[in-house]
Coordinates of C-alpha atoms in Angstrom, one line a residue:
X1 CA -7.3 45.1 14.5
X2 CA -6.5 43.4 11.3
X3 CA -3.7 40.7 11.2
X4 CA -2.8 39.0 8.4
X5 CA -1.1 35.7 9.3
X6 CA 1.3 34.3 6.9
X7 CA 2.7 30.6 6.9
X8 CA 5.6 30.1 4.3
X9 CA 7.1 26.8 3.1
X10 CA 9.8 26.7 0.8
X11 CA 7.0 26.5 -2.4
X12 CA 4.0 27.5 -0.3
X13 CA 2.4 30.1 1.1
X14 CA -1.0 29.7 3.6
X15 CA -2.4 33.2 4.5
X16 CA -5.8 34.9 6.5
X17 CA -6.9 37.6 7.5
X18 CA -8.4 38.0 10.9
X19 CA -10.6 40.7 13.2
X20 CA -8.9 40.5 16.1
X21 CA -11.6 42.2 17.9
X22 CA -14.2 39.5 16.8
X23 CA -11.8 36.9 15.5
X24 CA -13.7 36.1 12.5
X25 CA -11.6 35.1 9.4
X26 CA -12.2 37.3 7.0
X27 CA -10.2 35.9 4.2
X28 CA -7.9 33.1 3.6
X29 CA -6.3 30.8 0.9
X30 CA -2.5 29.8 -0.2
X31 CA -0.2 29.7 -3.0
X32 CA 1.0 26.9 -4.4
X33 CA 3.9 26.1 -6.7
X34 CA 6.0 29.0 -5.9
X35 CA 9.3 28.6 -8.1
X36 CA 7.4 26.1 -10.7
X37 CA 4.3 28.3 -12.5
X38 CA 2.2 29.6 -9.3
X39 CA -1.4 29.2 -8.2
X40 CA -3.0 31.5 -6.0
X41 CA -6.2 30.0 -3.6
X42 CA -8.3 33.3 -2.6
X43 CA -11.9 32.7 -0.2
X44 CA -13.3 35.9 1.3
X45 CA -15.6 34.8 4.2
X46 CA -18.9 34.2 2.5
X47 CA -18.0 33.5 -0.8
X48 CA -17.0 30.9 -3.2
X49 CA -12.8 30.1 -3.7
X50 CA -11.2 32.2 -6.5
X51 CA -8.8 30.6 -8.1
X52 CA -5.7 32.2 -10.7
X53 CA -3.1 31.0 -12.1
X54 CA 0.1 32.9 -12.5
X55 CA 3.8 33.0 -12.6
X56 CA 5.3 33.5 -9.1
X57 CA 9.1 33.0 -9.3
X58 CA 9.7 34.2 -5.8
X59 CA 7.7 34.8 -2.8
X60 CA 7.9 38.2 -3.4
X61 CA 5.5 37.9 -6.1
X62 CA 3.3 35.1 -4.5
X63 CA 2.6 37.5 -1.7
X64 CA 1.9 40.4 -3.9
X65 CA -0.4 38.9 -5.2
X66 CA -2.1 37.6 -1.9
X67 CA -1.6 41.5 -0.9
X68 CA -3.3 42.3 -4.3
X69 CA -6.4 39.9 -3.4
X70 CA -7.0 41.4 -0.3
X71 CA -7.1 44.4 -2.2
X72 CA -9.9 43.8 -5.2
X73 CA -12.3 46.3 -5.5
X74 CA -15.3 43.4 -5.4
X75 CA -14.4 40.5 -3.5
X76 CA -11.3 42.2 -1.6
X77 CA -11.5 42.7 2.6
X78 CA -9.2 45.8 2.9
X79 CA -9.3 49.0 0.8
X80 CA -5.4 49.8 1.6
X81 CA -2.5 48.2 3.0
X82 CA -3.1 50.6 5.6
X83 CA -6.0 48.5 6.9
X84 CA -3.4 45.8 8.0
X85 CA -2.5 46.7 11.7
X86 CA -0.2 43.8 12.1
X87 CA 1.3 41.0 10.3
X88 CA 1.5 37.1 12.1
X89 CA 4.7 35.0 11.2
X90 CA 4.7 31.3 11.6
X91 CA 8.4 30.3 12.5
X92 CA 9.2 26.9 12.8
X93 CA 12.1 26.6 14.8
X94 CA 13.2 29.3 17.7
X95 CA 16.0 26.7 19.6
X96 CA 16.6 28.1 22.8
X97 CA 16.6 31.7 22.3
X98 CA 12.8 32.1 22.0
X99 CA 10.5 30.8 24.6
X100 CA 7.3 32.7 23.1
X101 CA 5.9 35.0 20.7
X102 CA 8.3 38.1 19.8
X103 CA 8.3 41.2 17.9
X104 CA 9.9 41.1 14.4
X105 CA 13.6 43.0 14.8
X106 CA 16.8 43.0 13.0
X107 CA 18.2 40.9 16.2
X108 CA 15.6 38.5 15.8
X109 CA 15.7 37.2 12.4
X110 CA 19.3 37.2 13.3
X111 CA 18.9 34.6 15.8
X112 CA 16.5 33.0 13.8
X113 CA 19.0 32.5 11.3
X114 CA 21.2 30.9 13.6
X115 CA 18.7 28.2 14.3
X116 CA 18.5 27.3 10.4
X117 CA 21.0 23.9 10.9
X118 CA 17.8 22.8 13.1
X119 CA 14.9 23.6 10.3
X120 CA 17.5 23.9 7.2
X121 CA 13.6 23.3 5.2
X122 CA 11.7 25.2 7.0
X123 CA 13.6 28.4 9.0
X124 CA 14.8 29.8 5.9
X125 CA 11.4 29.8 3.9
X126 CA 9.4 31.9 6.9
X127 CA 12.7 33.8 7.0
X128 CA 11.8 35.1 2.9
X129 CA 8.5 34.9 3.7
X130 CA 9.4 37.7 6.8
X131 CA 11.8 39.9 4.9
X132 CA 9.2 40.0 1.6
X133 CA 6.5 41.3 4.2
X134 CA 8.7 43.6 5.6
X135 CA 9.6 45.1 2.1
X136 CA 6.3 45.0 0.9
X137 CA 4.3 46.6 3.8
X138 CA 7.4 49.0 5.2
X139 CA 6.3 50.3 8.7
X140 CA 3.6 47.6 9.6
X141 CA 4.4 45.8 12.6
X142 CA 5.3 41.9 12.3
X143 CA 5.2 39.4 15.0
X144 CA 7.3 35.8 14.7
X145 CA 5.5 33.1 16.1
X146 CA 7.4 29.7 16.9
X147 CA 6.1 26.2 16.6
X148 CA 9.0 24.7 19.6
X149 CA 8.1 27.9 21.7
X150 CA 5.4 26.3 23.6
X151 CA 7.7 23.4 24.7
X152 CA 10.6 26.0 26.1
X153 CA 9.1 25.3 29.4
X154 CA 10.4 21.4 29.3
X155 CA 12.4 20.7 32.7
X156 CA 16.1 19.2 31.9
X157 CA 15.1 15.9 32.9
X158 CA 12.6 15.7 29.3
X159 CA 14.7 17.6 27.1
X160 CA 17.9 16.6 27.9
X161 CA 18.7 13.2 25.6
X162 CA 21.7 11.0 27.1
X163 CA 24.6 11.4 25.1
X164 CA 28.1 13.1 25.7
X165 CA 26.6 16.7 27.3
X166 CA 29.0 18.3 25.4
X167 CA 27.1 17.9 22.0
X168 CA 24.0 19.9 23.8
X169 CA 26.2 22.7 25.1
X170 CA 28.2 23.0 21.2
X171 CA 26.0 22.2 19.1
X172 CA 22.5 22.4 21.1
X173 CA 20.9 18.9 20.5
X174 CA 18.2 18.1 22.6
X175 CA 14.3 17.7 22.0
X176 CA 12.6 20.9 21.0
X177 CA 8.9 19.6 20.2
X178 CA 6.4 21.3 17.1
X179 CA 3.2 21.6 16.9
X180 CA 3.7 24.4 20.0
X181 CA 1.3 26.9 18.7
X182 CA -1.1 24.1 18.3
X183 CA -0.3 22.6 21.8
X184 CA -0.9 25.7 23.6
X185 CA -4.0 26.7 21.4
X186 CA -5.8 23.4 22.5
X187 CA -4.8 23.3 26.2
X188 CA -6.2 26.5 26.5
X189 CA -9.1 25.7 25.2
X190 CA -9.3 22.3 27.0
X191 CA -9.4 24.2 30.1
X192 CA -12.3 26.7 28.6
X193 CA -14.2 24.4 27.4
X194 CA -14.6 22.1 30.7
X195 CA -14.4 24.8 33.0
X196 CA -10.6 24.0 34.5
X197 CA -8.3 26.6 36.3
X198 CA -5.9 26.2 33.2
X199 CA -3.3 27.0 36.2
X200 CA -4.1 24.1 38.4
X201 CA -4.5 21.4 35.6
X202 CA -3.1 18.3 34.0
X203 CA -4.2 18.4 30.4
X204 CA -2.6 15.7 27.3
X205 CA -3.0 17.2 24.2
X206 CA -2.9 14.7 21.2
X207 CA -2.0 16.7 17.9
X208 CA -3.3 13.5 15.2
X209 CA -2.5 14.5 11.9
X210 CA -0.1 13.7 8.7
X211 CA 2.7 15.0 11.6
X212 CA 1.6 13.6 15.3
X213 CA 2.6 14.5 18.3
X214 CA 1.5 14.6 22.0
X215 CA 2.4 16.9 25.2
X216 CA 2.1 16.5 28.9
X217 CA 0.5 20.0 29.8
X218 CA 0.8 20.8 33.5
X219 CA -0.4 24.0 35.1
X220 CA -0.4 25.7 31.6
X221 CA 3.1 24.5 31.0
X222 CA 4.4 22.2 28.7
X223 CA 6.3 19.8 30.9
X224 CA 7.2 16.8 27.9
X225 CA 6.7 16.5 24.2
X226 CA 6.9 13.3 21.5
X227 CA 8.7 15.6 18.7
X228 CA 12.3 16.0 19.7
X229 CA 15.2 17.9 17.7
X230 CA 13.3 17.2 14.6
X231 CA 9.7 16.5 14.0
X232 CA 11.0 12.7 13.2
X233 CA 10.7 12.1 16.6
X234 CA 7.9 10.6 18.5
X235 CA 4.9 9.0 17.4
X236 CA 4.3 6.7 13.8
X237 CA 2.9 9.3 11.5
X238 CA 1.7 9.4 8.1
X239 CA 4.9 9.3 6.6
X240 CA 7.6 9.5 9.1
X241 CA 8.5 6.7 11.5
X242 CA 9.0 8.0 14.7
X243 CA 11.0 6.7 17.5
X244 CA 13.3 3.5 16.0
X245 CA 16.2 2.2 17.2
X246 CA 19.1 4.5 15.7
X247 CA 21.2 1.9 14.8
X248 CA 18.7 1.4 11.4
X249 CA 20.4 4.2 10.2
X250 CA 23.8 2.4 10.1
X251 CA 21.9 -1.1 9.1
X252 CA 19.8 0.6 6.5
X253 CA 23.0 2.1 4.7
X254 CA 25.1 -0.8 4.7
X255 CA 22.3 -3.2 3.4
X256 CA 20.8 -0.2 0.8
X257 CA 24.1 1.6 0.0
X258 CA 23.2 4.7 1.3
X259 CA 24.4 7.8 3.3
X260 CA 22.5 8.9 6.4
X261 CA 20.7 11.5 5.0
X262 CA 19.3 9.2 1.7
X263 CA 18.1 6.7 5.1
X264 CA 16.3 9.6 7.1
X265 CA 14.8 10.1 3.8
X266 CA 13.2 6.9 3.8
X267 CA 12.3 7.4 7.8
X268 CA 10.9 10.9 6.6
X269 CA 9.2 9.9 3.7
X270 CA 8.4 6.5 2.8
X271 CA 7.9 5.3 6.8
X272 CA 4.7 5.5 9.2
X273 CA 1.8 4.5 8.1
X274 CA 2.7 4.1 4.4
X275 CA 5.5 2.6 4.6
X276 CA 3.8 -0.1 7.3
X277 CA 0.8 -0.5 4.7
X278 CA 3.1 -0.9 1.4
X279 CA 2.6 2.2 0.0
X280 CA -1.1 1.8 -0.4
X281 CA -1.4 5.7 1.5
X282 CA -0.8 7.6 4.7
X283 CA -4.9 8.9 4.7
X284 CA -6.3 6.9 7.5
X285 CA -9.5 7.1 5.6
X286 CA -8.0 4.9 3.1
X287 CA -6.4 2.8 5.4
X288 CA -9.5 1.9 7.3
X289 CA -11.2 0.9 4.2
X290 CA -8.6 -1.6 3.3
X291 CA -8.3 -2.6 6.5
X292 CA -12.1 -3.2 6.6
X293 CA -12.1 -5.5 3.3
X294 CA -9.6 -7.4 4.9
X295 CA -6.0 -5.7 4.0
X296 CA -3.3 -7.1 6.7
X297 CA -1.1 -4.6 6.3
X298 CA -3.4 -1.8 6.7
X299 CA -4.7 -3.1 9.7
X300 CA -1.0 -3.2 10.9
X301 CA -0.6 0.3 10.3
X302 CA -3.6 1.2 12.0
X303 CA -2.7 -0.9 15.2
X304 CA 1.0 0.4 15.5
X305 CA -0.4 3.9 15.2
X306 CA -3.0 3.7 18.0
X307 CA -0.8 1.6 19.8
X308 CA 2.2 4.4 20.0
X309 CA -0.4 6.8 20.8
X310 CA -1.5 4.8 23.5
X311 CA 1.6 3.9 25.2
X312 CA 2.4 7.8 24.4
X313 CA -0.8 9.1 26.7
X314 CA 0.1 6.4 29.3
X315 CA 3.6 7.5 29.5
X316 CA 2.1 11.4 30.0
X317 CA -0.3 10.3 32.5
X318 CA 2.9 8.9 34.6
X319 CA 4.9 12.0 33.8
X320 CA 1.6 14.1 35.1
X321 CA 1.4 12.0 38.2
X322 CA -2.4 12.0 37.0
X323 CA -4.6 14.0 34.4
X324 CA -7.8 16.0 34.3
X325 CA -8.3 15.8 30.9
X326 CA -7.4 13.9 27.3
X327 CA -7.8 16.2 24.3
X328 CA -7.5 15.3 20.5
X329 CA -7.0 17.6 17.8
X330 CA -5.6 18.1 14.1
X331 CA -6.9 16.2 10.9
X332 CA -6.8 12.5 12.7
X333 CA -7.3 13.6 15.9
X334 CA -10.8 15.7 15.1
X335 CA -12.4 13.7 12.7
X336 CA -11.2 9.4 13.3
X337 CA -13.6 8.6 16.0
X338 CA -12.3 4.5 15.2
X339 CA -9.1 6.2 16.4
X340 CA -10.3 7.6 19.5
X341 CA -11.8 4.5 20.3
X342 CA -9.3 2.3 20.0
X343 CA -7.0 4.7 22.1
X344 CA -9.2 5.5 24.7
X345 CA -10.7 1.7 25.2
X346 CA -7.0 0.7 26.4
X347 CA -7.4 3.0 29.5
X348 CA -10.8 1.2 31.1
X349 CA -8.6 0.4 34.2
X350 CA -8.7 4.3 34.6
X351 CA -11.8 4.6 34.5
X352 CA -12.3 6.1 31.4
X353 CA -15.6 5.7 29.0
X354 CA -16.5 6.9 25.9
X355 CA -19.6 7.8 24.7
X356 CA -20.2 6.5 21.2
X357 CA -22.7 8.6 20.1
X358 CA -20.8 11.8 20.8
X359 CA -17.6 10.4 19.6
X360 CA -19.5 10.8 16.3
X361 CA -19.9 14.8 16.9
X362 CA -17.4 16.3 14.3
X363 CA -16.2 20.3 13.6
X364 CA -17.0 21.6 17.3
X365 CA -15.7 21.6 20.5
X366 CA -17.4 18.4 22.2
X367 CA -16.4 16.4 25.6
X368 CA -17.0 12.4 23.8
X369 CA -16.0 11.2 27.8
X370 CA -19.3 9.6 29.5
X371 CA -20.3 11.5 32.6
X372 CA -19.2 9.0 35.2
X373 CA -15.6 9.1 33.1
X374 CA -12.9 9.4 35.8
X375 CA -11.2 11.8 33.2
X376 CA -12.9 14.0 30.6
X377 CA -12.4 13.3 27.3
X378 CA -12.7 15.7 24.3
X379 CA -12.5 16.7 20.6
X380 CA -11.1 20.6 20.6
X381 CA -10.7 21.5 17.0
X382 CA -7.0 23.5 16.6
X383 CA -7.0 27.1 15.2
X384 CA -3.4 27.8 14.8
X385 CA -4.1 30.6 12.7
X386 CA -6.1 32.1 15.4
X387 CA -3.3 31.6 18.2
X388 CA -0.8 33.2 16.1
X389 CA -3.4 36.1 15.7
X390 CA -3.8 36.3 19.4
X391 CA -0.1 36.0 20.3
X392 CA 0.7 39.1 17.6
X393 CA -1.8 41.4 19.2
X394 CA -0.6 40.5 23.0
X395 CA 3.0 41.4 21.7
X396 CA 1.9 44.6 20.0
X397 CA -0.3 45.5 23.3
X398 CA 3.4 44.8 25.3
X399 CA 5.6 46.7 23.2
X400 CA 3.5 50.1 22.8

């Protein structure tokens, strides 16, 4: 089969196009600017990226012209629309109605629409970017995929936050989790990659990126997430804050004149890592640089991050009553080996060792853990694209 997975944002578009029988990508790229003037990304496997620039006032035309791409006489992958079997959604936020992978139906985007107050940026962008597909390739069978569907499996006792219970059962506040498809993805292949029965397993997964967050994995189940309602939950980040005390938001507005929302801006946008380092950037490569000539503050920024990822793992571990395994994934996660280090070093009373030289392995699957490690430690590159890929064709093969 050939799926074409589609990730919308509200002025953004990230497509590919993958064999399901031999999961090779066969084509991917993204549109940028949708609204503003467009620019369309286009890489078949193989080749260099093509790049065009071109109006695209809606999504509509953004993924006409991705459809277009795919269809080029020289550098396109399919001959007719036809050749798609399938089409991949990336939804962001399925509440409590979804607790995996579903078929694309009139009821669904239905519910998926109710959920918008809890993604009001993000729901409503893969909803166009779901209805476009459907107009555009009538009869081709879609597939939504949710980022908090992973983390459905969360007992009361780690979703549940305590305040009046009433507010959960109106108004259905409690912690959700992201980076789902990304969680699942990695444990899986945690458990692959060092030869664990997935189903008898306790597996951390450490999603490092721009957005960070961490889950306690137990026998294939997500049993406790850092994300909560909102992805501001959790860990320090590159721009967000994390878990602060709430009462900033009132202390914040009073002192700055603002409303909640102009405050959760600054938690959302000008916090983490860049905020901690005055603005100097939320790319730890930066940040290590300045904090190697000397740079206080981007020291500090460094430390409170590996510190709440620390304290995060440790708090998993507890949660787990043990663990078999430490993964890290995602753009920090694969490729800051000074971050792994720092992390890992603070569980020697585990027993726990890394091995230098193979913390230095990046782009593949590697266990960086020493062999006398108490737990196995490893670097398992995310492929959400490829999950979503996966998870379409198992719902296809279910619903025939």
């Amino acid at each position: 089969m050939k799926v074409l997975i589609i990730n919308c944002g509200s002025s953004s578009l990230k497509y590919q196009v993958i064999d399901s029988d031999s999961e090779e990508v066969l084509a991917k790229g993204l549109c940028e600017r949708i609204g503003i003037d467009g620019r369309l990304v286009y890489q078949k496997a193989g080749l260099d990226k093509e790049i065009t620039e071109a109006p695209m006032p809606t999504h509509k035309e953004a993924i006409q012209m991705v459809l277009d791409a795919l269809q080029n006489p020289k550098t396109g992958v399919i001959s007719s629309l036809k050749e798609i079997d399938a089409v991949g959604h990336r939804v962001v936020h399925g509440g409590e109605e979804f607790s995996g992978s579903v078929l694309i139906t009139d009821e669904m985007i239905k519910a998926v629409e109710n959920c918008t107050d809890l993604a009001p940026l993000h729901n409503p962008a893969n909803l166009i970017g779901i209805r476009v597909c459907k107009e555009l390739m009538p009869g081709t069978p879609m597939v939504g995929c949710f980022d908090t569907a992973f983390h459905q499996t969360m007992p009361a006792k780690a979703y549940l936050y305590p305040i009046p219970i009433e507010y959960y059962e109106k108004y259905h506040i409690r912690k959700y989790g992201f980076h789902g498809t990304s969680h699942s993805f990695v444990s899986k292949e945690t458990a692959k990659f060092l030869g664990l029965d997935l189903n008898h397993s306790k597996i951390i997964v450490c999603h490092l990126g721009n957005g960070a967050s961490i889950s306690a994995v137990k026998d294939g189940r997500c049993i406790d997430t850092s994300m909560g309602l909102t992805p501001l939950a959790g860990l320090c980040m590159g721009t967000r804050s994390g878990d602060v005390d709430p009462s900033i938001v009132e202390f914040l507005g009073k002192k700055l004149n603002l409303d909640a929302s102009g405050v959760l801006q600054i938690l959302n946008k000008k916090s983490g890592v860049l905020g901690l380092s005055r603005g100097l950037s939320s790319d730890f490569r930066d940040l290590s640089a300045a904090a190697e000539s000397g740079n206080r503050d981007a020291q500090n920024a460094l430390d409170v991050f590996c510190y709440r990822v620390t304290t995060t793992i440790g708090a998993y571990i507890a949660a787990l009553d043990g663990v078999d395994a430490i993964a890290f994934t995602a753009g920090i996660g694969e490729n800051d080996k000074d971050v792994r280090s720092t992390v890992m070093n603070n569980f020697h009373y585990m027993g726990i060792r890394i091995d230098e030289e193979k913390n230095s392995i990046r782009g593949e699957n590697v266990k960086i853990s020493t062999d006398d490690s108490k737990v196995a430690v490893c670097v398992i590159p995310t492929n959400e694209e490829l999950a979503i890929c996966r998870d379409t064709v198992a719902v296809l093969s279910e619903n025939k």
